[in-house]
Coordinates of C-alpha atoms in Angstrom, one line a residue:
Chain G
M11 CA 130.2 120.5 69.5
S12 CA 128.6 124.7 69.4
T13 CA 125.5 122.8 68.3
K14 CA 125.1 120.5 70.6
A15 CA 125.4 122.9 73.1
A16 CA 122.7 124.7 72.2
Q17 CA 120.7 122.0 72.1
P18 CA 118.1 121.6 75.2
Q19 CA 119.2 119.0 77.7
R20 CA 117.2 115.8 77.5
E21 CA 115.0 115.3 80.4
Q22 CA 116.5 112.4 83.1
W23 CA 114.7 110.5 85.4
G24 CA 115.7 111.5 89.2
S25 CA 116.9 108.3 90.1
R26 CA 117.4 104.7 89.2
L27 CA 114.3 103.2 91.3
G28 CA 112.5 106.1 89.5
F29 CA 113.3 104.3 86.1
L30 CA 112.7 101.2 87.4
M31 CA 109.2 101.8 89.2
A32 CA 108.5 103.5 85.7
A33 CA 109.5 100.6 83.9
I34 CA 107.7 98.1 86.0
G35 CA 104.8 100.3 86.0
S36 CA 104.8 99.9 81.8
A37 CA 105.3 96.1 82.1
I38 CA 102.8 95.3 84.9
G39 CA 99.3 96.3 82.9
L40 CA 95.9 94.7 82.1
G41 CA 97.7 91.3 80.9
N42 CA 99.3 90.4 84.0
I43 CA 96.2 90.3 85.9
W44 CA 93.6 89.1 83.3
R45 CA 95.7 87.0 80.7
F46 CA 98.8 85.1 82.5
P47 CA 96.1 83.2 84.8
A48 CA 94.0 82.0 82.0
V49 CA 97.2 81.0 79.9
T50 CA 98.9 79.2 82.5
Y51 CA 95.6 76.8 83.7
E52 CA 95.2 76.4 79.6
H53 CA 98.7 75.2 79.0
G54 CA 99.8 73.0 82.0
G55 CA 99.2 74.6 84.8
G56 CA 102.5 73.9 87.1
A57 CA 104.3 72.6 84.2
F58 CA 103.7 75.6 82.3
L59 CA 106.3 77.3 84.4
I60 CA 109.1 75.7 82.9
P61 CA 108.8 77.2 79.5
Y62 CA 107.4 80.4 81.2
L63 CA 110.9 80.8 82.8
A64 CA 113.0 79.7 79.5
A65 CA 111.1 82.3 77.7
L66 CA 111.7 84.8 80.4
L67 CA 115.5 84.2 80.5
T68 CA 115.8 83.5 76.7
A69 CA 113.4 86.2 75.0
G70 CA 112.3 88.6 78.1
I71 CA 115.0 89.6 79.8
P72 CA 117.4 89.6 76.5
L73 CA 114.8 91.9 74.5
L74 CA 114.5 94.6 78.1
I75 CA 118.5 94.9 77.7
L76 CA 118.5 95.5 73.7
E77 CA 115.6 97.9 74.0
Y78 CA 117.2 99.7 77.1
T79 CA 120.6 99.6 75.1
I80 CA 119.1 101.1 72.2
G81 CA 117.2 103.8 74.1
R82 CA 120.5 104.6 76.2
K83 CA 123.2 104.8 73.8
Y84 CA 121.0 107.1 71.3
R85 CA 119.3 108.8 73.8
S86 CA 116.2 109.2 71.4
S87 CA 112.6 107.8 70.9
P88 CA 112.1 105.0 68.7
P89 CA 112.0 106.5 65.2
G90 CA 115.3 108.8 66.1
A91 CA 117.2 106.2 67.8
L92 CA 116.8 103.5 64.9
R93 CA 117.8 106.0 62.5
K94 CA 121.0 106.4 64.1
L95 CA 121.3 102.7 63.9
A96 CA 120.8 102.8 60.0
K97 CA 118.4 105.3 58.5
P98 CA 116.1 102.8 56.7
A99 CA 115.4 101.7 60.3
E100 CA 113.6 104.8 61.3
A101 CA 110.3 103.4 59.7
I102 CA 110.7 100.5 62.1
G103 CA 110.6 103.3 65.1
W104 CA 107.7 105.3 63.1
W105 CA 105.6 102.1 63.0
Q106 CA 106.3 101.2 66.7
V107 CA 105.0 104.8 67.0
A108 CA 101.8 104.3 65.3
I109 CA 101.2 100.9 67.0
C110 CA 101.5 102.9 70.1
F111 CA 98.5 105.3 68.8
V112 CA 96.2 102.5 68.1
V113 CA 96.8 100.6 71.9
A114 CA 96.5 103.8 73.5
T115 CA 93.3 104.5 71.8
Y116 CA 91.2 101.2 73.4
Y117 CA 93.4 100.7 76.1
A118 CA 92.7 104.2 77.5
A119 CA 88.5 102.9 76.8
I120 CA 89.4 99.4 79.1
L121 CA 90.5 101.6 81.8
A122 CA 87.0 104.0 81.5
W123 CA 85.4 101.0 81.7
A124 CA 87.2 99.9 85.0
V125 CA 86.7 103.6 86.6
R126 CA 82.9 102.7 86.3
Y127 CA 82.7 99.3 87.4
T128 CA 84.7 100.3 90.8
G129 CA 81.5 102.7 91.4
F130 CA 79.1 99.8 90.1
S131 CA 80.7 97.6 92.6
F132 CA 79.4 99.5 95.6
D133 CA 75.8 98.7 95.0
Q134 CA 76.5 95.8 92.4
A135 CA 74.5 97.4 89.8
W136 CA 75.1 94.5 87.6
G137 CA 72.5 92.4 89.7
D138 CA 72.5 89.0 88.8
D139 CA 73.0 89.1 84.9
P140 CA 76.8 90.4 84.6
E141 CA 76.9 89.7 81.1
G142 CA 73.6 91.5 80.2
F143 CA 74.6 94.4 82.0
L144 CA 77.8 94.7 80.4
N145 CA 76.6 94.1 76.9
N146 CA 73.0 95.7 76.9
D147 CA 72.8 98.4 79.8
F148 CA 76.5 99.6 79.8
L149 CA 78.0 99.0 76.7
K150 CA 74.7 99.6 74.7
L151 CA 76.4 96.8 72.2
N152 CA 75.1 97.2 68.8
E153 CA 73.7 93.5 67.5
T154 CA 75.8 94.4 64.3
P155 CA 79.7 94.8 64.6
G156 CA 81.0 97.5 63.2
E157 CA 77.4 99.6 63.1
V158 CA 77.5 102.8 64.8
S159 CA 74.1 104.1 66.1
T160 CA 74.6 105.7 69.4
F161 CA 77.0 107.4 71.3
V162 CA 77.4 105.7 75.1
P163 CA 77.9 108.8 77.4
G164 CA 78.4 106.5 80.1
V165 CA 81.7 105.2 78.7
A166 CA 83.0 108.8 77.4
W167 CA 83.1 110.6 80.6
P168 CA 85.4 108.1 82.3
L169 CA 87.1 108.1 79.7
V170 CA 87.8 111.9 79.5
A171 CA 88.7 111.3 82.9
V172 CA 91.1 108.7 82.2
W173 CA 92.8 111.0 79.5
V174 CA 93.0 113.8 81.4
L175 CA 94.7 112.1 84.2
T176 CA 97.1 110.4 81.6
L177 CA 97.9 114.1 79.9
V178 CA 98.3 115.8 83.0
V179 CA 100.9 113.3 84.3
L180 CA 102.8 113.6 81.3
A181 CA 102.6 117.2 81.1
F182 CA 104.8 117.4 84.6
G183 CA 107.4 115.5 82.4
V184 CA 109.7 112.4 82.9
R185 CA 111.1 113.4 86.4
R186 CA 107.9 115.0 87.8
G187 CA 105.1 113.3 86.3
I188 CA 106.0 109.7 84.8
E189 CA 108.6 109.2 87.7
R190 CA 106.3 110.2 90.8
A191 CA 103.3 109.2 89.3
N192 CA 104.7 105.5 89.1
I193 CA 106.6 105.7 92.5
V194 CA 103.1 106.5 94.2
F195 CA 101.0 103.9 91.9
I196 CA 103.4 100.6 91.9
P197 CA 103.6 100.1 95.6
L198 CA 100.0 101.0 95.9
L199 CA 99.0 98.2 93.3
V200 CA 101.0 95.8 95.2
G201 CA 99.4 96.5 98.4
F202 CA 96.0 96.6 97.2
F203 CA 96.9 93.1 95.5
L204 CA 98.0 91.8 98.5
V205 CA 94.9 92.6 100.3
L206 CA 92.8 91.1 97.4
V207 CA 94.9 87.7 97.5
V208 CA 94.5 87.3 101.3
R209 CA 90.7 87.7 101.0
A210 CA 91.0 85.6 98.0
L211 CA 92.8 82.8 99.8
T212 CA 90.4 82.8 102.6
L213 CA 87.3 82.4 100.9
D214 CA 86.1 78.8 100.2
G215 CA 87.4 77.2 97.4
A216 CA 90.2 78.7 97.2
A217 CA 92.4 75.6 97.7
E218 CA 90.4 74.1 94.7
G219 CA 91.4 76.8 92.6
L220 CA 95.1 77.3 93.4
N221 CA 94.9 73.3 92.5
A222 CA 93.6 74.1 89.1
L223 CA 96.0 76.5 88.9
F224 CA 99.2 74.9 89.8
T225 CA 98.6 71.1 89.2
P226 CA 101.3 70.5 86.5
D227 CA 100.2 68.4 83.3
W228 CA 103.9 67.5 82.3
G229 CA 102.5 66.4 79.4
A230 CA 102.1 69.3 78.1
L231 CA 105.7 70.2 77.5
S232 CA 105.7 68.1 74.5
E233 CA 103.5 70.2 72.5
G234 CA 104.6 73.0 70.6
S235 CA 101.5 75.4 71.6
V236 CA 102.7 75.1 75.0
W237 CA 106.0 76.8 74.3
V238 CA 104.7 79.5 72.2
A239 CA 102.1 80.6 74.6
A240 CA 104.8 80.8 77.1
Y241 CA 106.7 83.2 74.8
G242 CA 104.0 85.3 73.8
Q243 CA 103.0 85.8 77.2
I244 CA 106.3 86.8 78.1
F245 CA 106.6 89.2 74.6
F246 CA 103.4 90.9 75.5
S247 CA 103.6 90.8 79.1
L248 CA 107.0 92.9 79.2
S249 CA 106.0 96.0 76.9
V250 CA 109.0 95.0 74.3
G251 CA 108.5 95.2 71.0
F252 CA 106.6 98.4 70.5
G253 CA 109.2 100.9 71.5
I254 CA 108.5 101.9 75.1
M255 CA 111.5 100.5 76.6
I256 CA 113.3 102.6 74.1
T257 CA 111.6 105.7 74.7
Y258 CA 112.4 104.8 78.6
A259 CA 115.7 104.3 78.5
S260 CA 116.6 107.0 76.5
Y261 CA 116.1 109.4 79.9
L262 CA 118.9 107.2 81.3
H263 CA 122.2 108.5 82.1
R264 CA 125.0 107.4 80.2
K265 CA 126.5 105.3 83.5
S266 CA 123.5 103.4 84.2
D267 CA 123.7 99.8 84.6
L268 CA 121.1 98.0 81.8
S269 CA 121.5 94.4 82.5
G270 CA 121.0 94.4 86.4
S271 CA 117.8 97.1 85.7
A272 CA 116.3 94.7 83.2
M273 CA 116.6 91.6 85.4
V274 CA 114.8 93.5 88.1
A275 CA 112.0 94.9 85.8
A276 CA 111.7 91.5 84.5
F277 CA 111.4 89.7 87.7
A278 CA 109.0 91.9 89.2
N279 CA 106.9 91.9 86.5
S280 CA 106.8 88.1 86.6
S281 CA 106.4 88.2 90.6
F282 CA 103.1 90.2 90.1
E283 CA 102.0 87.8 87.5
I284 CA 102.4 85.3 90.2
L285 CA 100.7 87.2 92.7
A286 CA 97.8 87.6 90.5
G287 CA 97.5 84.3 89.5
V288 CA 97.1 83.3 92.9
A289 CA 94.5 86.0 93.4
V290 CA 92.5 85.3 90.4
F291 CA 92.1 81.4 90.8
A292 CA 91.6 81.3 94.4
T293 CA 88.6 83.4 93.7
L294 CA 87.7 81.5 90.7
G295 CA 87.7 78.4 92.7
F296 CA 85.1 80.1 95.1
M297 CA 82.9 81.1 92.7
A298 CA 83.4 77.2 91.2
Q299 CA 82.1 75.8 94.6
A300 CA 79.4 78.3 94.8
A301 CA 78.3 77.1 91.8
G302 CA 78.8 73.6 92.4
V303 CA 80.8 73.0 89.3
G304 CA 84.6 72.4 88.2
V305 CA 87.0 75.2 88.0
A306 CA 87.3 74.6 84.3
D307 CA 83.7 75.6 83.9
V308 CA 84.2 79.2 85.6
T309 CA 87.9 79.8 83.9
S310 CA 88.0 83.0 81.6
S311 CA 90.2 85.8 80.6
G312 CA 90.3 89.4 79.4
V313 CA 86.9 91.3 79.3
G314 CA 84.9 88.2 80.2
L315 CA 87.0 87.8 83.3
A316 CA 86.9 91.0 84.7
F317 CA 83.6 92.4 83.7
V318 CA 81.5 89.2 83.7
A319 CA 83.0 86.9 86.2
F320 CA 84.8 88.9 88.9
P321 CA 81.1 91.4 88.8
Q322 CA 79.4 87.8 89.6
I323 CA 81.9 86.8 92.3
I324 CA 81.7 90.3 94.2
S325 CA 78.0 89.4 94.3
E326 CA 78.1 86.5 95.9
M327 CA 81.1 87.0 98.3
P328 CA 80.9 88.3 102.0
M329 CA 82.1 92.3 101.7
G330 CA 81.9 92.2 98.0
A331 CA 81.7 95.5 97.7
L332 CA 85.6 96.4 99.2
F333 CA 86.8 93.5 97.0
G334 CA 85.2 94.8 93.9
V335 CA 86.4 98.3 94.5
L336 CA 90.0 96.9 95.3
F337 CA 90.1 94.6 91.7
F338 CA 88.7 97.4 90.0
V339 CA 91.1 100.0 91.2
S340 CA 94.0 97.9 90.9
L341 CA 93.0 97.4 87.0
V342 CA 92.9 100.9 86.5
I343 CA 96.1 101.4 88.5
A344 CA 98.1 98.7 86.4
G345 CA 96.6 99.8 83.0
L346 CA 97.7 103.8 83.9
T347 CA 100.9 103.3 84.5
S348 CA 101.1 101.4 81.2
L349 CA 98.8 103.7 79.2
I350 CA 101.2 106.5 80.4
S351 CA 104.4 104.9 79.2
I352 CA 102.7 103.8 75.7
V353 CA 101.4 107.6 75.3
Q354 CA 104.8 108.6 76.1
V355 CA 106.5 107.1 73.1
I356 CA 104.4 109.0 70.6
V357 CA 105.0 112.6 72.5
A358 CA 108.6 111.8 72.6
A359 CA 108.7 110.9 68.8
V360 CA 106.9 114.1 68.3
Q361 CA 109.3 116.1 70.2
D362 CA 112.3 114.6 69.0
R363 CA 111.4 115.0 65.7
T364 CA 110.0 118.5 66.0
G365 CA 111.7 120.2 68.6
L366 CA 108.2 121.1 70.4
A367 CA 108.3 121.5 74.4
R368 CA 106.6 118.9 76.2
V369 CA 103.4 120.9 77.2
P370 CA 102.6 121.6 73.6
A371 CA 103.4 118.2 72.3
V372 CA 101.5 116.4 75.5
L373 CA 98.5 118.6 74.2
G374 CA 98.8 118.6 70.7
V375 CA 99.9 114.3 70.5
G376 CA 97.6 113.3 73.5
G377 CA 94.7 115.4 72.5
A378 CA 94.6 113.6 69.1
V379 CA 94.7 110.2 70.6
A380 CA 92.1 111.1 73.5
L381 CA 89.7 112.1 70.4
V382 CA 90.2 109.4 68.1
S383 CA 89.9 107.2 71.5
L384 CA 86.7 108.9 72.2
L385 CA 85.3 108.8 68.9
L386 CA 85.8 104.8 68.5
F387 CA 85.6 103.4 71.6
A388 CA 82.4 105.5 73.4
N389 CA 80.0 104.0 70.6
D390 CA 78.1 100.9 70.7
S391 CA 80.0 99.0 68.8
G392 CA 83.6 100.1 70.7
L393 CA 83.6 96.4 72.2
Y394 CA 83.7 95.0 68.8
F395 CA 86.5 97.5 67.6
L396 CA 88.4 97.2 70.7
D397 CA 88.6 93.1 70.2
T398 CA 90.0 93.2 66.8
A399 CA 92.0 95.9 67.3
D400 CA 93.6 94.2 70.2
H401 CA 93.9 91.3 68.4
F402 CA 95.5 92.3 65.0
I403 CA 97.9 95.0 66.5
N404 CA 99.2 92.7 68.8
Q405 CA 100.3 89.5 66.9
Y406 CA 100.8 91.4 63.2
G407 CA 101.9 94.9 65.0
I408 CA 103.6 94.6 67.9
A409 CA 104.9 90.9 67.3
L410 CA 105.5 91.4 63.8
A411 CA 107.5 95.1 64.4
G412 CA 109.5 93.0 67.4
L413 CA 110.4 90.4 64.9
V414 CA 111.4 92.8 61.9
L415 CA 113.4 95.1 64.6
L416 CA 115.4 91.9 65.5
I417 CA 116.2 90.7 62.2
T418 CA 117.3 93.8 61.4
V419 CA 119.5 94.4 64.2
S420 CA 120.7 91.2 64.6
W421 CA 120.9 90.1 60.8
G422 CA 120.8 93.1 58.6
L423 CA 122.7 95.6 60.5
R424 CA 125.2 93.1 62.6
K425 CA 124.9 95.5 65.3
L426 CA 124.2 93.0 68.2
P427 CA 128.1 92.7 69.0
A428 CA 128.5 96.9 69.3
L429 CA 125.4 97.0 71.7
Q430 CA 126.5 94.2 73.6
R431 CA 129.7 96.1 74.4
N432 CA 128.0 99.2 75.1
A433 CA 125.8 97.7 77.5
D434 CA 128.5 95.6 79.2
A435 CA 130.4 98.9 79.7
T436 CA 128.0 99.8 82.4
S437 CA 126.4 96.7 83.7
S438 CA 126.5 94.5 86.5
V439 CA 125.7 91.5 85.1
G440 CA 128.0 90.9 81.7
L441 CA 126.2 89.6 78.5
G442 CA 128.0 86.7 77.1
R443 CA 127.3 85.1 73.3
W444 CA 123.9 83.8 75.1
W445 CA 122.5 87.0 74.5
R446 CA 123.7 87.1 70.8
I447 CA 122.0 83.7 70.4
C448 CA 119.0 84.5 72.1
L449 CA 118.0 87.5 70.1
G450 CA 119.5 86.6 66.7
V451 CA 118.3 83.0 66.9
I452 CA 115.9 81.9 69.6
T453 CA 113.5 84.9 69.7
P454 CA 113.2 85.3 65.9
L455 CA 112.6 81.2 65.6
V456 CA 109.9 81.5 68.1
L457 CA 108.3 84.8 66.9
T458 CA 108.1 83.4 63.7
W459 CA 106.5 80.4 64.7
M460 CA 104.2 82.7 66.2
M461 CA 103.4 84.7 63.4
V462 CA 102.9 81.3 61.2
D463 CA 100.8 79.6 63.8
S464 CA 98.5 83.0 64.3
L465 CA 98.2 83.3 60.0
R466 CA 97.0 79.9 60.2
H467 CA 94.2 80.2 62.6
E468 CA 93.1 83.7 60.6
L469 CA 92.8 81.4 57.5
D470 CA 91.0 78.3 59.0
E471 CA 88.2 80.7 60.7
N472 CA 87.4 84.4 61.4
Y473 CA 88.9 85.9 64.0
G474 CA 85.9 86.0 67.0
G475 CA 83.3 85.1 64.5
Y476 CA 83.2 88.3 62.8
S477 CA 82.2 89.2 59.2
T478 CA 85.4 89.2 56.5
D479 CA 84.2 92.5 55.9
F480 CA 84.5 93.8 59.1
L481 CA 88.0 92.2 60.2
L482 CA 89.6 93.8 56.9
W483 CA 88.9 96.9 57.7
A484 CA 89.0 96.9 61.7
G485 CA 91.9 94.1 62.0
W486 CA 93.6 94.0 58.9
G487 CA 93.2 97.3 57.8
V488 CA 94.2 98.5 61.4
A489 CA 97.2 96.6 61.6
G490 CA 98.3 97.1 58.1
G491 CA 97.5 101.0 58.2
A492 CA 100.0 101.2 61.4
L493 CA 102.9 99.5 58.9
L494 CA 101.8 102.2 56.3
V495 CA 102.3 105.0 58.6
G496 CA 105.5 103.9 59.5
V497 CA 106.9 103.9 55.9
V498 CA 105.5 107.1 55.0
L499 CA 106.4 109.1 57.8
A500 CA 110.0 107.3 57.7
L501 CA 109.9 108.4 53.4
L502 CA 108.8 111.9 54.8
F503 CA 111.4 112.8 57.2
R504 CA 114.1 110.8 54.8
R505 CA 116.0 113.9 54.1
R506 CA 115.0 116.1 57.0
P507 CA 117.5 115.8 60.3
A508 CA 115.5 115.3 63.8
A509 CA 115.3 118.5 65.9
D510 CA 116.9 116.2 68.9
H511 CA 120.1 115.8 66.6
P512 CA 120.4 117.7 63.6
E513 CA 123.8 117.7 63.1
S514 CA 124.4 113.6 63.4
A515 CA 120.8 112.4 61.9
D516 CA 122.2 111.7 58.1
R517 CA 125.5 110.3 59.7
P518 CA 124.8 106.8 60.9
E519 CA 127.3 106.1 63.7
S520 CA 129.5 103.7 64.4
A521 CA 130.5 104.3 67.8
D522 CA 130.6 101.1 70.0
S523 CA 131.7 103.3 72.9
P524 CA 129.3 103.7 75.6
E525 CA 130.8 106.7 77.0
R526 CA 130.4 108.9 73.7
S527 CA 130.0 112.3 75.0
A528 CA 126.4 113.8 74.7
Chain E
M12 CA 95.2 70.9 97.1
S13 CA 97.0 68.0 95.9
T14 CA 100.9 67.5 96.6
S15 CA 102.0 68.4 92.9
A16 CA 100.3 71.2 93.0
I17 CA 101.4 72.3 96.3
V18 CA 105.2 71.7 95.0
M19 CA 104.9 73.6 92.0
M20 CA 103.1 76.9 93.6
I21 CA 106.2 76.7 96.1
V22 CA 108.6 76.1 93.3
A23 CA 107.1 78.9 91.5
M24 CA 107.3 81.3 93.9
L25 CA 110.8 80.4 95.4
V26 CA 111.9 80.8 91.9
V27 CA 110.3 84.0 90.4
W28 CA 110.2 85.7 93.7
G29 CA 113.8 84.7 94.9
G30 CA 114.9 85.5 91.2
L31 CA 113.3 89.0 91.8
I32 CA 115.0 89.5 95.5
A33 CA 118.3 88.3 94.0
A34 CA 118.2 90.6 91.0
I35 CA 117.6 93.6 93.5
L36 CA 120.3 92.5 95.7
N37 CA 122.5 92.4 92.5
L38 CA 121.8 96.1 91.3
R39 CA 121.9 97.3 95.0
G40 CA 125.5 95.8 95.0
H41 CA 126.6 98.2 92.0
P42 CA 125.2 101.5 92.2
D43 CA 125.7 103.7 89.4
A44 CA 128.6 105.8 88.7
E45 CA 128.1 109.6 90.0
E46 CA 126.7 111.8 86.9
P47 CA 125.8 115.3 87.1
D48 CA 122.4 116.1 88.6
P49 CA 120.3 116.7 85.5
E50 CA 118.2 119.3 87.9
D51 CA 121.1 121.8 87.7
V52 CA 120.7 121.7 83.7
P53 CA 117.9 123.2 81.9
H54 CA 115.3 121.2 80.0
P55 CA 112.1 122.0 78.3
L56 CA 108.8 121.9 80.0

């Protein structure tokens, strides 16, 4: 007891609202805005709602509750929390930390682009060729993927700004930094998007865009790929699988409602996706009508949607500058709140392991991530690195780590009943057997299917048309490297207790009780 | 817009936004049990 009394108290959220805003801010990211609308359109339109809701209820919410419960119960970042589940499971935690490192480096680069495009919106600097402007003038893209011949200052300085802002927020801590930032940013983001929706709906052709998005293709429901796409969207959209929610929940107090909070966060994320879908497709409808083509011909997602299609639309619409600024600032806000949560996983893991105070941890760890980010993505091959790393770390990092975690917890350690009791003890919505079935059977099966499906595609053709050599080091190498780092760090720390739980690190806990004292 | 598209848009909004409102109301009806204010205890920077 005396040892525990000597330890510094773990930070805590100031309020339930603060935690919820941070969790929602983490979940709502670029994927909500530039991925969901296109995925919905391509997989049955209005009919996609059915597999989407099924995925939300059978995978998204149960996974959120699982991560909240692990974080709240063990009060540590992923490596420490999973080590307390079972010592070898610490490797999964470090694997998740390594994944966060990779994702943070390129995610910040996209935010840097959005910062620059906010400025470009004022005078529509892209002229009448947004694609050429993006590749040649802005990114100065090399013709050979992987070949680096020049540094790109136009990406570097906004990237530095993004990192400074992120690290300043993190340096202020969980309550004064992350919580306050999200309480300001999330309502602001929703407000901006409501303005965008109203503007988009008043454009000519908006109804055609919404028609394309929501017209149901019921035949799509018989296709397995549509269901896999729905689970994929929910999985990648909710920030589950790479330790963020375990980390955020580790700052909850012991009597927090877990299942009720998970439902609010999950439905808030989906609510924003619907809003984004309306805004994006109403705008694409305008673009299609202006060009005299069908909506299908202008539909895109990801970088192409945000940095090629939207600039073109901004140039064509009345008051385009205002629309452009609102759109790109929204991208920056949505991405920033997610980036903060991703970097927090790394900072918390280092703090928990070493006992380092927050500011040196943020400066050291965050500084290292920022440096790698600058070196890799502020050059003329940055887009290639980003595209490849994103694809491989999503499929064979986040999704695979999520699958391994689920199988380990549900089948290897058989901890779901204990975790369920822990969550139920303080939650407003009781978890029944369905929760264990969702996590032990349904979600692992769908994730396995996703994995096999994805591997089949990799073998059929090279991702993005890149050379095998390039994919081997920039794709497989990155995803495999994250796994390797996880295992090596876990082996390195195998016999050394963590700073946050010195006396108990080597003793896998058995307690099911949520009231076990801190 | 076609009737089916309008119906599916309304259903999507009702289910998802309605789900959010229901989840918020549920949570508001179950305030967390009191805990000591962590501001009262020291924590690292």
